Each structure stands twice: as C-alpha cells, then as structure tokens.
C-alpha cells in the first residue's frame, strides 16, 4: 500500500471579482466547503479569503485530480450560494479559472498562517498584486496567466 500526502494551496475568485462573499456569512460558506472536502475524503487544513476570492490549503486524495476537485467544488458551492440569496445577494458565479500550487509538509504551517491572515494582508496589498507576486515566486509570467482575466 502506498502512502501519499499532497498539499495544495488553491485560490479561486468570484465572477468578475464581484465582492459577493459577505463577511457576516462567510463562515457558512466555509463550513459548506469543509463538508465537501469531508465527502471527498480530503483534509481541509485552512480556508479564508476576502469578499471576491477564497484561499484554501487542502490535502487531496491522490485518486482525485486537482482539476476535478476544484471543478466539482465550484459547481456545488455555486449551486448552494444561489440558494442563499439573502446572505449572498451579489453572488452570481465563480470565474472560470483557479490557481493551485503544491507544497510540502515543511511549508504547510507557512501557508496556513498566510491564509489565516488574509484580511490583514489585503489591507496592505491588493489581490492582483498578491497573485502576481505568487506567480513570480513560481517563475510564471503574469502577462501569460489568464486567472485574473474576466470571463
């Protein structure tokens, strides 16, 4: 039997970066996402974000591809959010893309703290600047990346 642990820092945003995730009810959305992870037998280590995007650190089973995990997660949460119009009146969908970065065990705590401190972090830096900085760390040209392009 193989033992595999895969950690992913996954980021996705609302369609056109609309500020649709209300701080008052974001914990309900995060709880829904936790339930999704548990149903998929994946471990959600940390989740957080802002009104227009979400970060999560998750360990995904090796039998599930990251793209499948995120696609189904976005589909299921979108359907749920659309039933919660009183709490999330501005939500009308997720953007088409997402970003996923893999990390090792020794980086887990650093990424967990980073996600935990999103609100304080974004008082100093915009999501776009944050994302472009991450791309540069991974040696990805921000000019060729389509994640922040509107649908």
Short mmCIF file of C-alpha atoms in Angstrom, two decimals, residues 27-140:
data_model
loop_
_atom_site.label_atom_id
_atom_site.label_comp_id
_atom_site.label_asym_id
_atom_site.label_seq_id
_atom_site.Cartn_x
_atom_site.Cartn_y
_atom_site.Cartn_z
CA UNK A 27 -18.18 31.02 7.79
CA UNK A 28 -21.32 29.31 6.48
CA UNK A 29 -19.73 29.07 3.05
CA UNK A 30 -16.52 27.76 4.58
CA UNK A 31 -18.50 25.15 6.53
CA UNK A 32 -20.16 24.06 3.29
CA UNK A 33 -16.71 23.72 1.69
CA UNK A 34 -15.48 21.72 4.70
CA UNK A 35 -18.41 19.35 4.19
CA UNK A 36 -17.49 18.96 0.52
CA UNK A 37 -13.89 18.12 1.47
CA UNK A 38 -15.06 15.56 4.01
CA UNK A 39 -17.37 13.90 1.45
CA UNK A 40 -14.38 13.63 -0.91
CA UNK A 41 -12.23 12.25 1.95
CA UNK A 42 -9.87 15.19 1.62
CA UNK A 43 -8.48 17.20 4.51
CA UNK A 44 -9.19 20.92 4.63
CA UNK A 45 -6.35 22.41 6.64
CA UNK A 46 -7.24 26.10 6.35
CA UNK A 47 -9.68 28.26 4.43
CA UNK A 48 -10.00 32.03 4.26
CA UNK A 49 -10.30 34.88 1.88
CA UNK A 50 -11.94 38.10 1.01
CA UNK A 51 -15.25 39.15 -0.48
CA UNK A 52 -14.03 38.37 -4.01
CA UNK A 53 -11.81 35.32 -3.62
CA UNK A 54 -11.08 32.26 -1.50
CA UNK A 55 -7.83 30.57 -0.48
CA UNK A 56 -7.69 27.04 0.86
CA UNK A 57 -4.94 24.69 1.93
CA UNK A 58 -6.13 21.16 1.38
CA UNK A 59 -4.72 17.68 1.19
CA UNK A 60 -6.41 15.93 -1.73
CA UNK A 61 -6.52 12.17 -2.11
CA UNK A 62 -4.22 11.03 -4.94
CA UNK A 63 -7.16 9.32 -6.66
CA UNK A 64 -8.79 12.72 -7.29
CA UNK A 65 -7.25 15.17 -9.75
CA UNK A 66 -6.93 18.78 -8.63
CA UNK A 67 -8.93 19.95 -11.64
CA UNK A 68 -11.79 17.55 -10.85
CA UNK A 69 -11.73 18.53 -7.17
CA UNK A 70 -11.93 22.25 -7.94
CA UNK A 71 -14.45 21.92 -10.77
CA UNK A 72 -16.92 19.98 -8.63
CA UNK A 73 -16.25 22.22 -5.61
CA UNK A 74 -17.01 25.36 -7.60
CA UNK A 75 -20.11 23.80 -9.16
CA UNK A 76 -21.52 22.60 -5.83
CA UNK A 77 -20.75 25.83 -3.95
CA UNK A 78 -22.19 27.92 -6.77
CA UNK A 79 -25.46 26.00 -6.62
CA UNK A 80 -25.57 26.34 -2.83
CA UNK A 81 -24.73 30.05 -2.87
CA UNK A 82 -27.53 30.69 -5.35
CA UNK A 83 -29.97 29.22 -2.80
CA UNK A 84 -28.63 31.67 -0.21
CA UNK A 85 -29.54 34.93 -1.96
CA UNK A 86 -30.48 36.71 1.25
CA UNK A 87 -26.97 36.10 2.63
CA UNK A 88 -25.02 36.41 -0.63
CA UNK A 89 -27.16 38.72 -2.81
CA UNK A 90 -24.32 39.74 -5.15
CA UNK A 91 -23.11 36.21 -5.96
CA UNK A 92 -23.84 35.10 -9.50
CA UNK A 93 -20.99 32.70 -10.15
CA UNK A 94 -17.32 31.85 -9.92
CA UNK A 95 -14.78 32.89 -12.52
CA UNK A 96 -13.75 30.21 -14.98
CA UNK A 97 -10.27 29.66 -13.62
CA UNK A 98 -8.45 28.82 -10.44
CA UNK A 99 -4.86 28.61 -9.26
CA UNK A 100 -3.34 25.63 -7.47
CA UNK A 101 0.15 25.44 -6.06
CA UNK A 102 1.64 22.33 -4.45
CA UNK A 103 3.58 22.46 -1.20
CA UNK A 104 5.49 20.08 1.02
CA UNK A 105 4.98 19.32 4.70
CA UNK A 106 7.57 21.87 5.86
CA UNK A 107 5.67 24.69 4.06
CA UNK A 108 2.25 23.73 5.43
CA UNK A 109 2.35 25.98 8.50
CA UNK A 110 3.57 28.99 6.49
CA UNK A 111 0.70 28.64 4.00
CA UNK A 112 -1.81 28.01 6.79
CA UNK A 113 -0.78 31.27 8.52
CA UNK A 114 -0.83 33.14 5.22
CA UNK A 115 -4.43 32.06 4.57
CA UNK A 116 -5.44 32.74 8.17
CA UNK A 117 -4.20 36.35 7.85
CA UNK A 118 -5.87 37.21 4.53
CA UNK A 119 -7.91 40.12 5.83
CA UNK A 120 -4.90 41.84 7.43
CA UNK A 121 -2.76 41.04 4.41
CA UNK A 122 -5.20 42.65 1.98
CA UNK A 123 -5.21 45.90 3.92
CA UNK A 124 -1.65 46.30 2.58
CA UNK A 125 -1.78 44.57 -0.80
CA UNK A 126 -4.44 44.04 -3.48
CA UNK A 127 -5.45 40.58 -4.63
CA UNK A 128 -3.96 41.29 -8.05
CA UNK A 129 -0.61 42.34 -6.58
CA UNK A 130 -0.65 39.34 -4.24
CA UNK A 131 -1.39 36.93 -7.06
CA UNK A 132 1.23 38.41 -9.39
CA UNK A 133 3.82 38.14 -6.60
CA UNK A 134 2.92 34.46 -6.16
CA UNK A 135 3.29 33.87 -9.90
CA UNK A 136 6.74 35.43 -9.86
CA UNK A 137 7.74 33.19 -6.95
CA UNK A 138 6.75 30.23 -9.11
CA UNK A 139 8.56 31.77 -12.12
CA UNK A 140 5.33 32.22 -14.07
#
